[in-house]
Amino acid sequence: MEITFSLEEIDSAAKQVLAQNIKSIITFHAGMGVGKTTFIKALARQLGVKDMTSSPTFSLVNEYGTEDGRILYHFDLYRLNSESEAYDMGIDEYFYSGNLCFIEWPEKTPNLIPIDHTAITMKMLPDGKRQLIVK
């Protein structure tokens, strides 16, 4: 699935993604400043998360409750120096909890990401819109 959207259309794009047969583990691949966190916030809004405020850059993971009572973990792995740091924080327990896991910078833990996941690749287009590919 491929979607091109402007920031004004981000909630519609998030709805389209959630309407797909996506896995509970979703990785987000994009460069710095492309809008991974912004898109994750849009997904969370569509899931009924009310209290999402910031990226977990310094805490590595934030936990939110969805409207239907599910748990959403939002990871920002940018600051990790090694996979062993992620393993030490118990990242595998989060990934195999059955809860939603949205993961920014999954490249930092390539050997820890479950095989059965959905990957979203984002890129900024010259006109300022974003292209999103879901696999």
PDB file of C-alpha atoms in Angstrom:
ATOM      1  CA  MET A   1       0.000   0.000   0.000  1.00  0.00           C
ATOM      2  CA  GLU A   2       1.259   3.469  -0.880  1.00  0.00           C
ATOM      3  CA  ILE A   3      -0.178   6.794   0.310  1.00  0.00           C
ATOM      4  CA  THR A   4       0.870  10.352  -0.449  1.00  0.00           C
ATOM      5  CA  PHE A   5      -0.459  12.966   1.961  1.00  0.00           C
ATOM      6  CA  SER A   6      -0.001  16.506   3.208  1.00  0.00           C
ATOM      7  CA  LEU A   7       0.056  17.346   6.902  1.00  0.00           C
ATOM      8  CA  GLU A   8      -3.569  18.474   6.564  1.00  0.00           C
ATOM      9  CA  GLU A   9      -4.431  14.960   5.334  1.00  0.00           C
ATOM     10  CA  ILE A  10      -2.448  13.070   7.995  1.00  0.00           C
ATOM     11  CA  ASP A  11      -5.485  11.842   9.960  1.00  0.00           C
ATOM     12  CA  SER A  12      -7.033  10.447   6.792  1.00  0.00           C
ATOM     13  CA  ALA A  13      -3.754   8.685   5.952  1.00  0.00           C
ATOM     14  CA  ALA A  14      -3.613   7.230   9.471  1.00  0.00           C
ATOM     15  CA  LYS A  15      -7.173   5.887   9.089  1.00  0.00           C
ATOM     16  CA  GLN A  16      -6.195   4.252   5.800  1.00  0.00           C
ATOM     17  CA  VAL A  17      -3.207   2.533   7.395  1.00  0.00           C
ATOM     18  CA  LEU A  18      -5.237   1.265  10.345  1.00  0.00           C
ATOM     19  CA  ALA A  19      -7.869  -0.108   7.947  1.00  0.00           C
ATOM     20  CA  GLN A  20      -5.228  -2.454   6.508  1.00  0.00           C
ATOM     21  CA  ASN A  21      -4.330  -5.844   7.916  1.00  0.00           C
ATOM     22  CA  ILE A  22      -1.410  -4.523   9.971  1.00  0.00           C
ATOM     23  CA  LYS A  23       0.500  -6.377  12.676  1.00  0.00           C
ATOM     24  CA  SER A  24       0.742  -5.268  16.313  1.00  0.00           C
ATOM     25  CA  ILE A  25       4.448  -4.495  15.789  1.00  0.00           C
ATOM     26  CA  ILE A  26       4.961  -1.605  13.368  1.00  0.00           C
ATOM     27  CA  THR A  27       8.376  -0.252  12.447  1.00  0.00           C
ATOM     28  CA  PHE A  28       8.810   3.247  11.034  1.00  0.00           C
ATOM     29  CA  HIS A  29      11.670   3.875   8.629  1.00  0.00           C
ATOM     30  CA  ALA A  30      12.578   7.440   7.614  1.00  0.00           C
ATOM     31  CA  GLY A  31      15.279  10.026   8.039  1.00  0.00           C
ATOM     32  CA  MET A  32      15.359  12.639  10.758  1.00  0.00           C
ATOM     33  CA  GLY A  33      12.593  15.220  10.414  1.00  0.00           C
ATOM     34  CA  VAL A  34      10.421  13.332   7.918  1.00  0.00           C
ATOM     35  CA  GLY A  35       7.525  13.000  10.356  1.00  0.00           C
ATOM     36  CA  LYS A  36       7.636   9.577  12.004  1.00  0.00           C
ATOM     37  CA  THR A  37       6.541  10.904  15.397  1.00  0.00           C
ATOM     38  CA  THR A  38       3.892  13.142  13.837  1.00  0.00           C
ATOM     39  CA  PHE A  39       2.441  10.185  11.942  1.00  0.00           C
ATOM     40  CA  ILE A  40       2.534   7.974  15.032  1.00  0.00           C
ATOM     41  CA  LYS A  41       0.607  10.672  16.913  1.00  0.00           C
ATOM     42  CA  ALA A  42      -2.007  10.635  14.120  1.00  0.00           C
ATOM     43  CA  LEU A  43      -2.279   6.838  14.383  1.00  0.00           C
ATOM     44  CA  ALA A  44      -2.646   7.130  18.157  1.00  0.00           C
ATOM     45  CA  ARG A  45      -5.413   9.746  17.770  1.00  0.00           C
ATOM     46  CA  GLN A  46      -7.279   7.380  15.452  1.00  0.00           C
ATOM     47  CA  LEU A  47      -6.931   4.662  18.104  1.00  0.00           C
ATOM     48  CA  GLY A  48      -8.453   6.966  20.704  1.00  0.00           C
ATOM     49  CA  VAL A  49      -5.298   7.832  22.637  1.00  0.00           C
ATOM     50  CA  LYS A  50      -6.004  11.061  24.491  1.00  0.00           C
ATOM     51  CA  ASP A  51      -2.825  11.725  26.455  1.00  0.00           C
ATOM     52  CA  MET A  52      -0.027  11.363  23.885  1.00  0.00           C
ATOM     53  CA  THR A  53       2.264  14.333  24.301  1.00  0.00           C
ATOM     54  CA  SER A  54       5.792  13.714  23.073  1.00  0.00           C
ATOM     55  CA  SER A  55       8.275  11.383  21.484  1.00  0.00           C
ATOM     56  CA  PRO A  56       9.961   8.982  23.907  1.00  0.00           C
ATOM     57  CA  THR A  57      13.423  10.126  22.766  1.00  0.00           C
ATOM     58  CA  PHE A  58      14.842  10.246  26.271  1.00  0.00           C
ATOM     59  CA  SER A  59      12.741   7.551  27.950  1.00  0.00           C
ATOM     60  CA  LEU A  60      12.989   5.221  24.906  1.00  0.00           C
ATOM     61  CA  VAL A  61       9.393   4.045  25.407  1.00  0.00           C
ATOM     62  CA  ASN A  62       6.083   5.666  26.327  1.00  0.00           C
ATOM     63  CA  GLU A  63       2.925   3.731  27.189  1.00  0.00           C
ATOM     64  CA  TYR A  64      -0.582   4.882  26.235  1.00  0.00           C
ATOM     65  CA  GLY A  65      -4.072   3.442  26.557  1.00  0.00           C
ATOM     66  CA  THR A  66      -6.319   3.265  23.496  1.00  0.00           C
ATOM     67  CA  GLU A  67     -10.037   3.962  23.442  1.00  0.00           C
ATOM     68  CA  ASP A  68     -10.840   0.250  23.328  1.00  0.00           C
ATOM     69  CA  GLY A  69      -8.597  -0.595  26.302  1.00  0.00           C
ATOM     70  CA  ARG A  70      -5.521  -1.789  24.436  1.00  0.00           C
ATOM     71  CA  ILE A  71      -1.996  -0.714  25.338  1.00  0.00           C
ATOM     72  CA  LEU A  72       0.171   1.154  22.832  1.00  0.00           C
ATOM     73  CA  TYR A  73       3.940   1.318  23.313  1.00  0.00           C
ATOM     74  CA  HIS A  74       5.758   4.023  21.351  1.00  0.00           C
ATOM     75  CA  PHE A  75       9.510   3.437  21.049  1.00  0.00           C
ATOM     76  CA  ASP A  76      12.164   5.886  19.884  1.00  0.00           C
ATOM     77  CA  LEU A  77      15.386   3.885  19.688  1.00  0.00           C
ATOM     78  CA  TYR A  78      17.525   6.685  18.244  1.00  0.00           C
ATOM     79  CA  ARG A  79      19.684   7.086  21.368  1.00  0.00           C
ATOM     80  CA  LEU A  80      20.538   3.395  21.701  1.00  0.00           C
ATOM     81  CA  ASN A  81      24.208   2.552  21.262  1.00  0.00           C
ATOM     82  CA  SER A  82      23.751  -1.213  21.008  1.00  0.00           C
ATOM     83  CA  GLU A  83      21.167  -3.960  20.855  1.00  0.00           C
ATOM     84  CA  SER A  84      22.297  -5.108  24.282  1.00  0.00           C
ATOM     85  CA  GLU A  85      21.041  -1.798  25.760  1.00  0.00           C
ATOM     86  CA  ALA A  86      17.601  -2.547  24.298  1.00  0.00           C
ATOM     87  CA  TYR A  87      17.721  -6.112  25.556  1.00  0.00           C
ATOM     88  CA  ASP A  88      18.722  -4.886  29.036  1.00  0.00           C
ATOM     89  CA  MET A  89      15.651  -2.626  29.163  1.00  0.00           C
ATOM     90  CA  GLY A  90      13.451  -5.653  28.424  1.00  0.00           C
ATOM     91  CA  ILE A  91      12.477  -4.616  24.906  1.00  0.00           C
ATOM     92  CA  ASP A  92      11.723  -8.205  23.938  1.00  0.00           C
ATOM     93  CA  GLU A  93       9.055  -8.381  26.651  1.00  0.00           C
ATOM     94  CA  TYR A  94       7.317  -5.370  25.117  1.00  0.00           C
ATOM     95  CA  PHE A  95       7.575  -6.802  21.595  1.00  0.00           C
ATOM     96  CA  TYR A  96       6.098 -10.165  22.579  1.00  0.00           C
ATOM     97  CA  SER A  97       3.450  -8.772  24.943  1.00  0.00           C
ATOM     98  CA  GLY A  98       0.736  -8.829  22.262  1.00  0.00           C
ATOM     99  CA  ASN A  99       0.287  -5.074  22.679  1.00  0.00           C
ATOM    100  CA  LEU A 100       0.702  -2.487  19.939  1.00  0.00           C
ATOM    101  CA  CYS A 101       4.333  -1.439  19.470  1.00  0.00           C
ATOM    102  CA  PHE A 102       5.189   1.517  17.229  1.00  0.00           C
ATOM    103  CA  ILE A 103       8.962   1.630  16.761  1.00  0.00           C
ATOM    104  CA  GLU A 104      10.994   4.570  15.479  1.00  0.00           C
ATOM    105  CA  TRP A 105      14.594   3.833  14.431  1.00  0.00           C
ATOM    106  CA  PRO A 106      14.217   0.020  14.352  1.00  0.00           C
ATOM    107  CA  GLU A 107      17.563  -0.063  12.514  1.00  0.00           C
ATOM    108  CA  LYS A 108      19.164   0.233  15.964  1.00  0.00           C
ATOM    109  CA  THR A 109      17.860  -3.239  16.939  1.00  0.00           C
ATOM    110  CA  PRO A 110      17.644  -5.253  13.705  1.00  0.00           C
ATOM    111  CA  ASN A 111      18.062  -8.613  15.418  1.00  0.00           C
ATOM    112  CA  LEU A 112      15.420  -7.939  18.062  1.00  0.00           C
ATOM    113  CA  ILE A 113      12.485  -6.875  15.870  1.00  0.00           C
ATOM    114  CA  PRO A 114      10.015  -9.770  15.514  1.00  0.00           C
ATOM    115  CA  ILE A 115       9.880 -11.232  12.018  1.00  0.00           C
ATOM    116  CA  ASP A 116       6.082 -10.881  11.974  1.00  0.00           C
ATOM    117  CA  HIS A 117       5.729  -7.093  11.805  1.00  0.00           C
ATOM    118  CA  THR A 118       4.464  -4.327   9.555  1.00  0.00           C
ATOM    119  CA  ALA A 119       7.041  -1.912   8.138  1.00  0.00           C
ATOM    120  CA  ILE A 120       6.169   1.663   7.212  1.00  0.00           C
ATOM    121  CA  THR A 121       8.666   3.617   5.142  1.00  0.00           C
ATOM    122  CA  MET A 122       8.201   7.373   4.900  1.00  0.00           C
ATOM    123  CA  LYS A 123       9.846   9.897   2.654  1.00  0.00           C
ATOM    124  CA  MET A 124       9.504  13.651   2.207  1.00  0.00           C
ATOM    125  CA  LEU A 125       8.596  14.734  -1.296  1.00  0.00           C
ATOM    126  CA  PRO A 126       9.819  17.981  -2.890  1.00  0.00           C
ATOM    127  CA  ASP A 127       6.364  19.569  -2.498  1.00  0.00           C
ATOM    128  CA  GLY A 128       6.383  18.943   1.278  1.00  0.00           C
ATOM    129  CA  LYS A 129       3.988  16.015   1.139  1.00  0.00           C
ATOM    130  CA  ARG A 130       4.939  12.641   2.577  1.00  0.00           C
ATOM    131  CA  GLN A 131       4.991   9.345   0.765  1.00  0.00           C
ATOM    132  CA  LEU A 132       4.229   6.365   2.942  1.00  0.00           C
ATOM    133  CA  ILE A 133       4.689   2.733   1.933  1.00  0.00           C
ATOM    134  CA  VAL A 134       3.222  -0.030   4.111  1.00  0.00           C
ATOM    135  CA  LYS A 135       4.650  -3.548   3.816  1.00  0.00           C
TER     136      LYS A 135
END
